[in-house]
Coordinates of N, CA, C and O in Angstrom, one line a residue:
M356 N 4.3 -8.1 -18.7 CA 5.5 -8.0 -17.9 C 5.3 -8.7 -16.6 O 6.2 -9.3 -16.1
V357 N 4.1 -8.6 -16.0 CA 3.9 -9.2 -14.7 C 4.1 -10.7 -14.8 O 4.7 -11.4 -13.9
Q358 N 3.6 -11.4 -15.8 CA 3.7 -12.8 -16.0 C 5.2 -13.2 -16.2 O 5.6 -14.3 -15.8
Q359 N 6.0 -12.3 -16.6 CA 7.5 -12.6 -16.8 C 8.3 -12.2 -15.5 O 9.5 -12.3 -15.5
G360 N 7.6 -11.7 -14.5 CA 8.3 -11.3 -13.3 C 9.1 -10.0 -13.4 O 10.1 -9.8 -12.8
R361 N 8.6 -9.1 -14.4 CA 9.3 -7.9 -14.6 C 8.4 -6.7 -14.2 O 7.2 -6.8 -14.2
I362 N 9.1 -5.6 -13.9 CA 8.3 -4.3 -13.6 C 8.9 -3.2 -14.4 O 10.0 -3.3 -15.0
C363 N 8.2 -2.1 -14.4 CA 8.6 -0.9 -15.1 C 8.0 0.3 -14.5 O 7.1 0.3 -13.7
K364 N 8.5 1.5 -14.9 CA 8.0 2.8 -14.3 C 6.6 2.9 -14.7 O 6.1 2.5 -15.8
G365 N 5.8 3.5 -13.8 CA 4.4 3.7 -14.0 C 3.5 2.5 -13.5 O 2.3 2.7 -13.5
M366 N 4.1 1.4 -13.2 CA 3.2 0.3 -12.7 C 2.6 0.6 -11.4 O 3.2 1.3 -10.6
S367 N 1.5 0.0 -11.1 CA 0.8 0.1 -9.8 C 1.4 -0.8 -8.8 O 2.1 -1.7 -9.1
K368 N 1.1 -0.5 -7.5 CA 1.6 -1.4 -6.4 C 1.1 -2.8 -6.6 O 1.8 -3.8 -6.4
E369 N -0.2 -2.9 -7.1 CA -0.8 -4.2 -7.3 C 0.0 -5.0 -8.3 O 0.2 -6.2 -8.2
A370 N 0.4 -4.4 -9.4 CA 1.1 -5.1 -10.5 C 2.5 -5.5 -10.0 O 2.9 -6.6 -10.3
V371 N 3.1 -4.7 -9.2 CA 4.5 -5.0 -8.6 C 4.3 -6.2 -7.7 O 5.1 -7.2 -7.7
F372 N 3.2 -6.2 -6.8 CA 3.0 -7.3 -5.9 C 2.8 -8.6 -6.7 O 3.3 -9.7 -6.3
L373 N 2.0 -8.6 -7.8 CA 1.8 -9.7 -8.6 C 3.1 -10.2 -9.3 O 3.3 -11.4 -9.4
A374 N 4.0 -9.3 -9.7 CA 5.2 -9.6 -10.4 C 6.3 -10.2 -9.5 O 7.0 -11.1 -9.7
W375 N 6.5 -9.5 -8.3 CA 7.6 -9.8 -7.4 C 7.1 -10.3 -6.1 O 8.0 -10.7 -5.3
G376 N 5.9 -10.3 -5.8 CA 5.4 -10.7 -4.5 C 5.5 -9.7 -3.4 O 5.8 -8.5 -3.6
N377 N 5.4 -10.1 -2.1 CA 5.4 -9.3 -1.0 C 6.8 -8.9 -0.6 O 7.7 -9.8 -0.6
P378 N 7.1 -7.6 -0.3 CA 8.5 -7.3 0.1 C 8.8 -7.9 1.4 O 7.9 -8.3 2.2
G379 N 10.1 -8.0 1.7 CA 10.6 -8.7 2.9 C 10.3 -8.0 4.2 O 10.4 -8.6 5.2
S380 N 9.9 -6.7 4.1 CA 9.7 -5.9 5.4 C 8.6 -4.9 5.1 O 8.2 -4.7 4.0
A381 N 8.2 -4.2 6.2 CA 7.2 -3.1 6.0 C 7.8 -2.0 5.1 O 9.0 -1.8 5.1
P382 N 6.9 -1.4 4.3 CA 7.4 -0.4 3.4 C 8.0 0.8 4.1 O 7.6 1.1 5.3
L383 N 9.0 1.4 3.5 CA 9.6 2.6 4.1 C 8.9 3.8 3.5 O 8.7 3.8 2.3
K384 N 8.5 4.7 4.3 CA 7.8 5.9 3.8 C 8.6 7.2 4.2 O 9.2 7.2 5.2
G385 N 8.5 8.2 3.3 CA 9.2 9.4 3.5 C 8.8 10.5 2.6 O 7.8 10.4 1.9
E386 N 9.6 11.5 2.6 CA 9.3 12.7 1.7 C 10.6 13.1 1.0 O 11.7 13.2 1.7
K387 N 10.6 13.4 -0.3 CA 11.8 13.8 -1.0 C 11.4 14.9 -2.0 O 10.4 14.7 -2.7
A388 N 12.0 16.0 -1.9 CA 11.7 17.1 -2.8 C 10.3 17.5 -2.7 O 9.6 17.8 -3.7
G389 N 9.7 17.5 -1.5 CA 8.3 17.9 -1.3 C 7.3 16.9 -1.7 O 6.1 17.1 -1.6
K390 N 7.7 15.7 -2.1 CA 6.8 14.6 -2.5 C 6.9 13.4 -1.6 O 8.0 13.0 -1.3
S391 N 5.7 12.9 -1.3 CA 5.7 11.7 -0.5 C 6.1 10.5 -1.3 O 5.7 10.4 -2.5
F392 N 6.8 9.5 -0.7 CA 7.2 8.3 -1.5 C 7.1 7.1 -0.5 O 7.0 7.3 0.7
E393 N 7.0 6.0 -1.1 CA 7.0 4.7 -0.4 C 8.1 3.8 -1.1 O 8.1 3.7 -2.3
R394 N 8.9 3.1 -0.3 CA 9.9 2.2 -0.9 C 9.7 0.8 -0.4 O 9.6 0.6 0.8
W395 N 9.6 -0.1 -1.3 CA 9.6 -1.5 -0.9 C 11.0 -2.1 -1.1 O 11.7 -1.9 -2.1
V396 N 11.4 -2.9 -0.1 CA 12.7 -3.5 -0.1 C 12.5 -5.0 -0.1 O 11.9 -5.6 0.8
Y397 N 13.1 -5.6 -1.1 CA 13.0 -7.1 -1.2 C 14.4 -7.7 -0.7 O 15.4 -7.1 -1.1
T398 N 14.3 -8.7 0.0 CA 15.6 -9.4 0.5 C 15.6 -10.8 0.1 O 14.6 -11.4 -0.3
R399 N 16.8 -11.4 0.1 CA 17.0 -12.8 -0.1 C 18.1 -13.2 0.9 O 18.8 -12.4 1.5
E400 N 18.3 -14.5 1.0 CA 19.3 -15.0 1.9 C 20.5 -15.5 1.1 O 20.3 -16.2 0.1
R401 N 21.7 -15.2 1.6 CA 22.9 -15.6 0.9 C 23.7 -16.5 1.8 O 23.8 -16.3 3.0
A402 N 24.1 -17.6 1.3 CA 24.9 -18.6 2.1 C 26.3 -18.2 2.3 O 27.0 -17.8 1.3
V403 N 26.8 -18.2 3.5 CA 28.1 -17.8 3.8 C 28.8 -19.0 4.6 O 28.3 -19.4 5.6
P404 N 29.9 -19.5 4.0 CA 30.6 -20.6 4.7 C 31.2 -20.1 6.0 O 31.8 -19.0 6.1
V405 N 31.1 -20.9 7.1 CA 31.7 -20.5 8.4 C 32.6 -21.7 8.8 O 32.2 -22.8 8.8
H406 N 33.8 -21.3 9.1 CA 34.8 -22.3 9.6 C 34.9 -22.2 11.1 O 35.0 -21.2 11.6
S407 N 34.9 -23.4 11.7 CA 35.0 -23.4 13.2 C 36.3 -24.2 13.5 O 36.6 -25.2 12.9
V408 N 37.0 -23.7 14.5 CA 38.2 -24.3 14.9 C 38.2 -24.4 16.5 O 37.8 -23.4 17.1
G409 N 38.6 -25.4 17.0 CA 38.6 -25.5 18.5 C 39.4 -26.8 18.9 O 40.2 -27.3 18.1
G410 N 39.3 -27.2 20.1 CA 40.0 -28.4 20.5 C 39.5 -28.7 21.9 O 38.8 -28.0 22.5
G411 N 40.0 -29.8 22.4 CA 39.7 -30.3 23.7 C 40.8 -31.0 24.3 O 41.7 -31.7 23.7
W412 N 41.0 -30.9 25.6 CA 42.0 -31.6 26.4 C 41.4 -32.9 26.9 O 40.3 -33.0 27.4
Y413 N 42.2 -34.0 26.6 CA 41.8 -35.3 27.0 C 42.8 -35.9 27.9 O 44.0 -35.8 27.6
G414 N 42.4 -36.5 28.9 CA 43.4 -37.2 29.8 C 43.2 -36.6 31.2 O 42.1 -36.1 31.6
D415 N 44.2 -36.8 32.1 CA 44.1 -36.4 33.5 C 44.8 -35.1 33.7 O 46.1 -35.0 33.6
P416 N 44.1 -34.0 33.8 CA 44.8 -32.7 33.9 C 45.6 -32.5 35.2 O 46.5 -31.7 35.3
W417 N 45.3 -33.3 36.3 CA 46.0 -33.2 37.5 C 47.4 -33.8 37.4 O 48.4 -33.3 38.0
C418 N 47.6 -34.8 36.6 CA 48.9 -35.4 36.4 C 49.6 -34.9 35.2 O 50.7 -35.2 34.9
R419 N 48.9 -34.0 34.5 CA 49.5 -33.4 33.3 C 49.8 -34.4 32.2 O 50.7 -34.3 31.4
H420 N 49.1 -35.5 32.2 CA 49.2 -36.5 31.2 C 47.9 -36.5 30.3 O 46.8 -36.4 30.9
G421 N 48.1 -36.5 29.1 CA 46.9 -36.4 28.2 C 47.3 -35.8 26.9 O 48.5 -35.7 26.6
W422 N 46.4 -35.4 26.1 CA 46.7 -34.8 24.8 C 45.6 -33.8 24.5 O 44.5 -33.8 25.0
Y423 N 46.0 -32.9 23.6 CA 45.1 -31.9 23.1 C 44.7 -32.3 21.7 O 45.6 -32.5 20.9
E424 N 43.4 -32.4 21.4 CA 43.0 -32.8 20.1 C 42.2 -31.7 19.4 O 41.1 -31.3 19.9
P425 N 42.7 -31.2 18.4 CA 42.0 -30.1 17.7 C 40.8 -30.7 16.9 O 40.8 -31.9 16.5
Y426 N 39.8 -29.9 16.7 CA 38.7 -30.3 15.9 C 38.2 -29.1 15.2 O 38.5 -28.0 15.5
G427 N 37.4 -29.3 14.2 CA 36.9 -28.2 13.4 C 36.0 -28.7 12.3 O 35.8 -29.8 12.1
G428 N 35.5 -27.7 11.6 CA 34.6 -28.1 10.5 C 34.1 -26.9 9.8 O 34.5 -25.8 10.1
M429 N 33.3 -27.1 8.8 CA 32.7 -26.0 8.1 C 31.2 -26.2 8.1 O 30.7 -27.3 8.0
S430 N 30.5 -25.1 8.3 CA 29.1 -25.1 8.2 C 28.6 -23.9 7.4 O 29.5 -23.1 6.9
V431 N 27.4 -23.7 7.2 CA 26.9 -22.6 6.4 C 25.9 -21.8 7.2 O 25.1 -22.3 7.9
M432 N 26.1 -20.5 7.1 CA 25.1 -19.6 7.8 C 24.5 -18.7 6.7 O 25.1 -18.4 5.7
Y433 N 23.2 -18.5 6.9 CA 22.5 -17.7 5.9 C 22.2 -16.3 6.4 O 21.7 -16.1 7.5
V434 N 22.7 -15.3 5.6 CA 22.5 -13.9 6.0 C 21.6 -13.2 5.0 O 21.7 -13.4 3.8
P435 N 20.7 -12.3 5.5 CA 19.9 -11.6 4.6 C 20.6 -10.5 3.9 O 21.6 -9.9 4.4
E436 N 20.3 -10.3 2.6 CA 20.9 -9.2 1.8 C 19.8 -8.5 1.0 O 18.8 -9.2 0.6
E437 N 20.0 -7.3 0.7 CA 19.0 -6.6 -0.1 C 19.1 -7.1 -1.6 O 20.2 -7.1 -2.1
A438 N 18.0 -7.4 -2.1 CA 17.9 -8.0 -3.5 C 17.4 -6.9 -4.5 O 17.8 -6.9 -5.6
A439 N 16.4 -6.1 -4.0 CA 15.8 -5.2 -4.9 C 15.1 -4.1 -4.1 O 14.7 -4.3 -3.0
T440 N 14.9 -2.9 -4.7 CA 14.0 -1.9 -4.1 C 13.1 -1.3 -5.2 O 13.5 -1.3 -6.4
V441 N 12.0 -0.9 -4.8 CA 11.0 -0.3 -5.7 C 10.5 1.0 -5.0 O 10.0 0.9 -3.9
T442 N 10.5 2.1 -5.7 CA 10.0 3.3 -5.1 C 8.8 3.8 -5.8 O 8.7 3.7 -7.1
F443 N 7.8 4.2 -5.0 CA 6.5 4.6 -5.5 C 6.2 6.0 -5.1 O 6.5 6.5 -4.0
E444 N 5.6 6.8 -6.0 CA 5.0 8.1 -5.8 C 3.6 8.0 -6.3 O 3.4 7.6 -7.5
Q445 N 2.7 8.4 -5.5 CA 1.3 8.4 -5.9 C 0.9 7.0 -6.4 O 0.2 6.8 -7.4
D446 N 1.4 6.0 -5.6 CA 1.1 4.6 -5.9 C 1.5 4.1 -7.3 O 1.0 3.0 -7.8
K447 N 2.5 4.7 -7.9 CA 3.0 4.3 -9.2 C 4.5 4.2 -9.0 O 5.2 5.0 -8.4
V448 N 5.1 3.2 -9.7 CA 6.6 3.0 -9.7 C 7.3 4.2 -10.4 O 6.9 4.6 -11.5
T449 N 8.2 4.8 -9.6 CA 9.0 5.9 -10.2 C 10.4 5.5 -10.4 O 11.1 6.0 -11.3
E450 N 10.9 4.5 -9.7 CA 12.2 3.9 -9.9 C 12.3 2.6 -9.2 O 11.6 2.3 -8.3
W451 N 13.2 1.7 -9.7 CA 13.5 0.4 -9.1 C 14.9 0.0 -9.4 O 15.5 0.5 -10.4
E452 N 15.4 -0.9 -8.6 CA 16.7 -1.4 -8.8 C 16.7 -2.9 -8.3 O 16.1 -3.2 -7.3
S453 N 17.3 -3.7 -9.1 CA 17.4 -5.2 -8.8 C 18.8 -5.7 -8.9 O 19.5 -5.3 -9.8
R454 N 19.2 -6.5 -7.9 CA 20.6 -7.0 -7.9 C 20.4 -8.5 -8.1 O 20.4 -9.3 -7.2
G455 N 20.3 -8.9 -9.4 CA 20.1 -10.3 -9.7 C 18.7 -10.7 -9.7 O 17.8 -9.9 -9.5
K456 N 18.5 -12.0 -9.8 CA 17.1 -12.6 -9.9 C 16.5 -12.7 -8.5 O 17.2 -13.2 -7.6
L457 N 15.3 -12.3 -8.3 CA 14.6 -12.6 -7.1 C 14.1 -14.0 -7.0 O 13.7 -14.5 -8.0
A458 N 14.1 -14.6 -5.9 CA 13.6 -16.0 -5.7 C 12.1 -15.9 -5.8 O 11.4 -15.1 -5.2
Q459 N 11.5 -16.7 -6.7 CA 10.0 -16.6 -6.8 C 9.4 -17.7 -6.1 O 9.8 -18.8 -5.9

């Protein structure tokens, strides 16, 4: 499963690391129903189109002669989004969730 980039319940942290790599941030640690757990959160970047609109005054503003010329364009901004989570109890996978393919 590791060679295919897949994980399953019961896998060790080392196996998950080999299958999916390092999570995007420090592990989240807590306690649920009296048991300690650790959650790894994997992120990816999503491209979001950004439209800009503006304009500029050209000419002599004192004489009120000139023109206003609009300009604008489109660019792309990248925003992080959660791609997957893996929860461990006693260093073994107890649950996981993936939203699409992780970038390898």
